[in-house]
XYZ file of C-alpha atoms in Angstrom:
457
model
C -162.212 104.692 115.689
C -162.104 103.189 119.175
C -159.226 100.747 119.674
C -160.233 97.149 120.404
C -158.448 97.019 123.761
C -160.841 99.682 124.997
C -163.658 97.123 124.815
C -162.488 95.066 127.787
C -164.220 95.555 131.163
C -160.924 96.525 132.796
C -160.198 99.180 130.147
C -163.696 100.628 130.441
C -163.401 100.644 134.228
C -160.061 102.433 133.959
C -161.511 105.014 131.555
C -164.506 105.850 133.748
C -162.117 105.934 136.716
C -159.938 108.565 135.033
C -163.051 110.509 134.088
C -164.119 110.511 137.739
C -160.560 111.314 138.849
C -160.554 114.489 136.777
C -164.139 115.599 137.470
C -165.725 114.404 140.733
C -162.205 113.854 142.093
C -161.357 117.517 141.604
C -164.707 118.535 143.092
C -163.940 116.385 146.144
C -160.493 117.926 146.505
C -162.016 121.393 146.418
C -164.465 120.474 149.157
C -162.128 118.395 151.314
C -159.870 121.378 151.923
C -162.853 123.079 153.552
C -165.184 125.810 152.245
C -164.213 125.094 148.607
C -160.952 126.939 149.214
C -162.642 130.086 150.533
C -162.234 131.694 153.923
C -165.998 131.805 154.457
C -168.113 128.669 154.228
C -171.247 130.559 153.139
C -171.012 130.136 149.361
C -169.672 126.550 149.506
C -172.582 125.520 151.745
C -175.162 127.139 149.442
C -173.546 125.632 146.325
C -173.402 122.163 147.831
C -177.035 122.352 148.911
C -177.975 123.268 145.319
C -175.823 120.456 143.914
C -177.201 117.756 146.150
C -180.841 118.778 145.921
C -180.545 118.651 142.123
C -178.609 115.384 142.301
C -181.392 113.835 144.353
C -183.633 114.167 141.301
C -181.062 113.588 138.554
C -179.700 110.496 140.290
C -183.101 108.805 140.148
C -183.385 109.358 136.391
C -179.648 109.140 135.598
C -179.710 105.406 134.908
C -182.649 105.797 132.569
C -180.877 108.600 130.691
C -177.885 106.287 130.176
C -180.156 103.420 129.078
C -181.979 105.635 126.578
C -179.191 107.860 125.261
C -176.082 105.705 125.507
C -173.019 106.318 127.610
C -170.328 108.211 125.691
C -171.845 111.615 124.936
C -173.975 111.748 128.056
C -170.878 111.300 130.229
C -168.930 113.803 128.104
C -171.658 116.409 128.615
C -171.827 115.636 132.316
C -168.089 116.259 132.702
C -168.404 119.744 131.252
C -170.691 120.720 134.137
C -167.760 120.139 136.515
C -165.608 122.548 134.499
C -168.378 125.138 134.575
C -168.665 124.797 138.342
C -164.904 125.102 138.942
C -164.822 128.181 136.694
C -167.582 129.767 138.768
C -165.131 130.378 141.611
C -162.921 132.389 139.251
C -165.954 134.499 138.346
C -166.745 134.824 142.055
C -163.242 136.137 142.756
C -163.617 138.890 140.133
C -167.270 139.872 140.539
C -168.102 138.810 144.127
C -171.450 137.696 142.678
C -172.661 134.330 143.925
C -175.355 133.838 141.262
C -173.123 132.151 138.685
C -171.731 129.752 141.289
C -175.226 128.736 142.398
C -176.510 128.310 138.816
C -173.450 126.254 137.891
C -174.009 124.155 141.020
C -177.491 123.239 139.766
C -176.005 122.273 136.376
C -173.390 120.173 138.150
C -176.121 118.398 140.095
C -177.729 117.304 136.822
C -174.445 116.174 135.275
C -173.287 114.336 138.386
C -176.451 112.226 138.543
C -175.854 110.953 135.017
C -172.105 110.441 135.461
C -172.456 108.418 138.657
C -175.166 106.236 137.135
C -172.780 105.404 134.285
C -169.948 104.724 136.717
C -172.097 102.393 138.798
C -173.265 100.459 135.750
C -169.696 99.924 134.495
C -168.063 98.906 137.780
C -170.931 96.683 138.953
C -172.033 94.918 135.759
C -168.949 94.614 133.535
C -166.713 92.388 135.745
C -167.282 88.689 136.461
C -168.707 87.689 139.830
C -165.296 86.914 141.333
C -163.790 90.218 140.127
C -166.254 92.788 141.432
C -164.183 93.655 144.507
C -161.042 94.116 142.415
C -162.826 96.348 139.915
C -164.281 98.467 142.715
C -160.767 98.868 144.146
C -159.352 99.810 140.721
C -162.020 102.459 140.342
C -161.620 103.778 143.877
C -157.837 103.969 143.651
C -157.835 105.913 140.387
C -160.826 108.073 141.321
C -159.367 109.095 144.681
C -156.077 109.901 143.009
C -158.059 112.916 141.788
C -158.606 114.066 145.347
C -154.909 113.518 146.040
C -153.831 115.539 142.987
C -156.303 118.280 143.828
C -155.057 118.363 147.400
C -151.488 118.560 146.115
C -152.398 121.594 143.998
C -154.045 123.288 146.947
C -151.136 122.384 149.249
C -148.614 123.791 146.787
C -150.381 127.083 146.085
C -150.939 127.660 149.814
C -147.564 126.468 151.060
C -146.132 129.944 151.619
C -149.031 130.808 153.894
C -147.069 129.216 156.709
C -148.164 131.378 159.624
C -150.274 129.336 161.990
C -152.890 132.080 162.260
C -153.495 132.376 158.515
C -156.389 130.810 156.627
C -155.921 131.952 153.033
C -158.264 131.506 150.094
C -157.154 129.429 147.128
C -155.469 131.670 144.516
C -157.237 131.952 141.137
C -154.533 129.850 139.446
C -155.672 126.916 141.588
C -159.196 127.124 140.161
C -157.818 127.462 136.620
C -155.951 124.174 137.087
C -159.187 122.547 138.233
C -161.031 123.752 135.120
C -158.326 122.387 132.817
C -158.360 119.002 134.535
C -162.177 118.836 134.294
C -161.995 119.425 130.530
C -159.392 116.670 130.125
C -161.809 114.396 131.984
C -164.537 115.185 129.480
C -162.200 114.218 126.620
C -161.418 110.897 128.356
C -165.157 110.109 128.316
C -165.060 109.922 124.521
C -163.095 106.654 124.823
C -166.072 104.887 126.416
C -167.716 102.349 124.101
C -171.354 101.229 123.820
C -171.988 98.766 126.617
C -173.022 95.939 124.277
C -169.509 95.942 122.746
C -167.756 95.135 126.032
C -166.346 91.577 126.099
C -165.018 89.848 129.218
C -161.838 87.781 129.251
C -163.828 84.520 129.165
C -165.536 85.535 125.924
C -168.897 86.463 127.455
C -170.480 89.803 126.682
C -170.883 92.044 129.694
C -174.247 93.340 128.483
C -176.852 91.659 126.299
C -179.021 93.544 123.862
C -181.983 95.075 125.631
C -184.420 97.507 124.090
C -186.020 100.161 126.216
C -188.032 103.343 125.843
C -189.043 106.297 127.978
C -192.346 104.823 129.330
C -190.578 101.601 130.323
C -187.762 103.492 132.032
C -190.268 105.623 133.952
C -192.012 102.477 135.173
C -188.730 100.835 136.163
C -187.649 103.915 138.120
C -190.909 103.888 140.092
C -190.371 100.212 140.909
C -187.149 101.128 142.748
C -189.220 102.617 145.556
C -190.830 99.214 146.114
C -187.672 97.151 145.581
C -186.677 95.493 148.866
C -182.950 95.536 148.126
C -182.976 99.243 147.338
C -185.047 100.025 150.440
C -182.838 97.917 152.721
C -179.761 99.770 151.503
C -181.469 103.177 151.713
C -180.047 104.059 155.191
C -176.532 103.184 153.958
C -177.073 105.328 150.856
C -178.537 108.246 152.815
C -175.687 108.397 155.313
C -172.774 107.743 152.943
C -172.068 111.441 152.147
C -173.799 112.971 155.155
C -170.578 113.211 157.154
C -168.689 115.237 154.531
C -170.077 118.560 155.760
C -168.799 117.964 159.261
C -165.519 116.281 158.335
C -164.503 118.689 155.578
C -165.799 121.983 156.970
C -166.264 121.323 160.686
C -163.020 119.392 161.195
C -160.461 119.961 158.429
C -161.803 123.422 157.579
C -161.842 124.543 161.210
C -158.847 123.054 163.018
C -156.028 123.578 160.497
C -154.367 126.417 158.632
C -154.410 126.549 154.825
C -151.388 124.499 153.868
C -152.191 121.833 156.449
C -155.727 121.553 155.076
C -154.191 120.838 151.664
C -151.831 118.271 153.174
C -154.750 116.614 154.971
C -156.638 116.383 151.700
C -153.807 114.337 150.191
C -153.650 112.060 153.231
C -157.441 111.598 153.261
C -157.624 110.305 149.696
C -154.501 108.145 149.966
C -156.131 106.509 152.979
C -159.210 105.801 150.880
C -157.177 104.196 148.104
C -155.299 101.994 150.574
C -158.454 100.939 152.428
C -160.381 99.891 149.316
C -157.428 97.981 147.917
C -157.142 96.042 151.190
C -160.877 95.285 151.542
C -161.133 94.123 147.911
C -159.353 90.886 148.876
C -162.177 90.114 151.283
C -164.858 90.991 148.719
C -163.395 88.509 146.206
C -162.200 85.871 148.697
C -163.227 82.426 147.414
C -162.799 80.840 150.851
C -166.045 82.454 152.024
C -169.514 82.695 150.513
C -171.026 86.065 149.638
C -173.022 86.145 152.879
C -169.953 85.711 155.095
C -167.945 88.195 153.035
C -170.716 90.758 153.332
C -171.136 90.274 157.078
C -167.387 90.352 157.809
C -166.975 93.521 155.727
C -169.872 95.154 157.567
C -168.495 94.213 160.990
C -165.060 95.612 160.091
C -166.632 98.841 158.850
C -168.900 99.191 161.912
C -166.068 98.701 164.431
C -163.664 101.111 162.728
C -166.384 103.731 162.182
C -167.465 103.730 165.817
C -163.866 103.995 167.029
C -163.292 106.870 164.598
C -166.360 108.822 165.776
C -165.456 108.189 169.418
C -161.990 109.697 168.896
C -163.518 112.600 166.967
C -165.826 113.335 169.893
C -162.834 113.652 172.211
C -161.315 116.339 169.968
C -164.669 118.012 169.284
C -165.236 118.617 172.981
C -162.205 120.946 172.826
C -163.649 123.544 170.439
C -166.893 125.052 169.129
C -165.799 127.122 166.113
C -162.951 127.847 163.749
C -161.288 131.071 162.694
C -164.009 133.720 162.364
C -163.752 137.297 161.128
C -164.546 138.692 164.552
C -162.626 136.219 166.729
C -160.004 133.445 166.546
C -160.754 129.761 166.945
C -161.382 128.553 170.478
C -159.369 125.367 169.874
C -156.539 125.221 172.414
C -153.365 126.644 170.895
C -155.143 128.042 167.827
C -155.028 126.664 164.295
C -152.843 123.603 163.737
C -149.876 123.705 161.353
C -148.289 120.501 160.075
C -144.890 121.566 161.460
C -146.306 121.463 165.000
C -145.770 117.724 165.185
C -147.035 117.081 168.707
C -150.291 118.955 168.073
C -150.758 117.858 164.462
C -150.176 114.087 164.442
C -153.327 113.036 166.289
C -155.843 115.146 164.350
C -154.179 114.385 160.990
C -154.207 110.613 161.660
C -157.856 110.897 162.711
C -158.720 112.725 159.490
C -157.044 109.945 157.504
C -159.128 107.424 159.480
C -162.223 109.310 158.324
C -161.096 108.606 154.774
C -160.697 104.897 155.542
C -164.204 104.650 156.989
C -165.692 106.551 154.047
C -164.026 104.173 151.586
C -165.187 101.076 153.461
C -168.785 102.286 153.583
C -169.063 103.264 149.937
C -167.201 100.250 148.559
C -169.369 97.924 150.665
C -172.530 99.558 149.333
C -171.324 99.175 145.729
C -170.261 95.573 146.274
C -173.629 94.652 147.794
C -175.497 96.325 144.938
C -173.254 94.527 142.456
C -174.271 91.096 143.697
C -178.004 91.777 143.373
C -177.891 91.223 139.618
C -175.642 91.333 136.551
C -178.227 93.237 134.502
C -176.443 96.433 133.401
C -179.646 98.375 132.812
C -180.960 97.444 136.239
C -177.635 98.257 137.879
C -177.558 101.675 136.221
C -180.896 102.368 137.918
C -179.636 101.010 141.255
C -176.551 103.212 140.956
C -178.738 106.229 140.249
C -180.982 105.396 143.211
C -177.914 105.053 145.437
C -176.581 108.440 144.333
C -180.008 110.048 144.675
C -180.524 108.937 148.268
C -176.896 109.722 149.066
C -177.398 113.228 147.705
C -180.597 113.724 149.685
C -178.628 113.036 152.852
C -175.794 115.312 151.734
C -178.214 118.159 150.922
C -179.641 117.975 154.446
C -176.143 117.849 155.931
C -174.967 120.902 153.991
C -178.147 122.689 155.100
C -177.220 121.938 158.708
C -173.855 123.515 158.002
C -175.437 126.546 156.354
C -177.665 127.034 159.418
C -174.546 127.021 161.611
C -175.731 123.978 163.534
C -173.309 123.467 166.458
C -170.503 121.126 165.430
C -171.118 118.819 168.383
C -174.719 118.302 167.235
C -173.539 117.561 163.700
C -171.147 114.938 165.058
C -173.883 113.264 167.129
C -176.241 113.142 164.134
C -173.540 111.566 161.968
C -172.683 108.983 164.601
C -176.346 108.103 165.067
C -176.912 107.688 161.321
C -173.924 105.373 161.105
C -175.371 102.966 163.653
C -178.836 103.185 162.108
C -177.455 101.706 158.871
C -175.945 98.605 160.475
C -179.049 96.437 161.176
C -180.551 97.110 157.722
C -177.269 96.342 155.955
C -176.780 93.222 158.076
C -180.207 91.927 157.045
C -179.326 92.708 153.419
C -176.067 90.729 153.599
C -177.727 87.746 155.279
C -180.590 87.422 152.799
C -179.170 88.268 149.389
C -177.135 85.089 148.866
C -179.979 82.638 148.197
C -181.673 84.846 145.607
C -178.461 85.480 143.716
C -177.470 81.793 143.726
C -180.631 81.003 141.765
C -179.759 83.658 139.192
C -176.228 82.271 138.815
C -177.560 78.763 138.198
C -179.743 80.039 135.367
C -176.835 81.878 133.736
C -174.120 79.288 134.287
C -172.108 78.372 131.188
C -174.147 80.643 128.905
C -172.470 82.915 126.403
C -174.843 85.047 124.385
C -173.745 87.070 121.397
C -175.459 90.440 121.103
C -177.652 91.124 118.086
C -177.254 94.182 115.910
C -177.668 97.142 118.188
C -177.843 100.851 117.486
C -176.406 102.802 120.419
C -176.388 106.585 120.627
C -173.026 106.499 122.390
């Protein structure tokens, strides 16, 4: 029997946050270190392409799956795909066969689309209007703790590889830890409750009873491709994971030795947690209207992102490749070790700045989506659409990596995509306020008790 305290929006947000900490968080940690902990980036590139191509499809339908099947068991099943994927690298170490890793990557793509749709629905629809920024920050802090823990594991198991010239693969025990954490995440998902049972602190129900069926969900999904809010945010969605290939493999995976890559992973995710906590005060600031909050957040993000990419370009002009089997890196002085303070500080700080910019972009996208509507079923579809378009961009980016596209070209593409998103997002922020004010007026001072509801969760 689920305890009553689990039915509050904050408790449900915390639960889905811990689920994401232990599943997507561990996946992020594995990727942030570069090449999924392998010396070669071949298999990690292929696996990520498979994941994101699959996620492009599963993200679109993920919200509908949640609406039709309920949240608890669908999220539980989705978490198991992360454990299967982590275990595939243990199989790879013993058999040197890449087939299982690629098949498990496809399974992960399906599970991730459903999990992220559930996460988006919870964090965007459960809180009150003046709490959305705080709930996003709670989620982001707990979720990115997963990347920090994963980076700590990878830092610890690689610490003795302290020679500057060494890039060592992650030992098998590291992958075993990842599998165990993924399974714990799946168990945490069983504490999620049916959405219609969630009650806010003011006594209102977060979600009202709404019946749906497969034909209706199919129709609603198709409508997303004509929805002006979804289309305006499409460039932001598309670009929001595009840079991972370059930052994780082409920067962290190329410039640093093994233990420093693990250390950087911890710094990257701590930077994300700090950034989202700080920006949440602006998202929920009652001194400004939603339009001004959205515009100020976008301006802050745009300035910091352009400064970050400009500094990255300066470093990128100093190398073309990392440590290869046939030749060492052409970065001046070779691979960077964290004990080489004068060489390490600048690139490590820059990598942490990449984490800050990532957090600002993704939290802004979620906050903007969250003020479109309070309808949980609609927001689950928006969240799925966001993840789908995000994954389409990521699949293309990982393909660029797999094709060994020069790192300088990858940087230029990422920088260009960043600035392409700004005018569309600015228009979004300027025009959403009036529409949402009308919706708030209709719902003001209404508390509706849900009717009897059968939920498959």
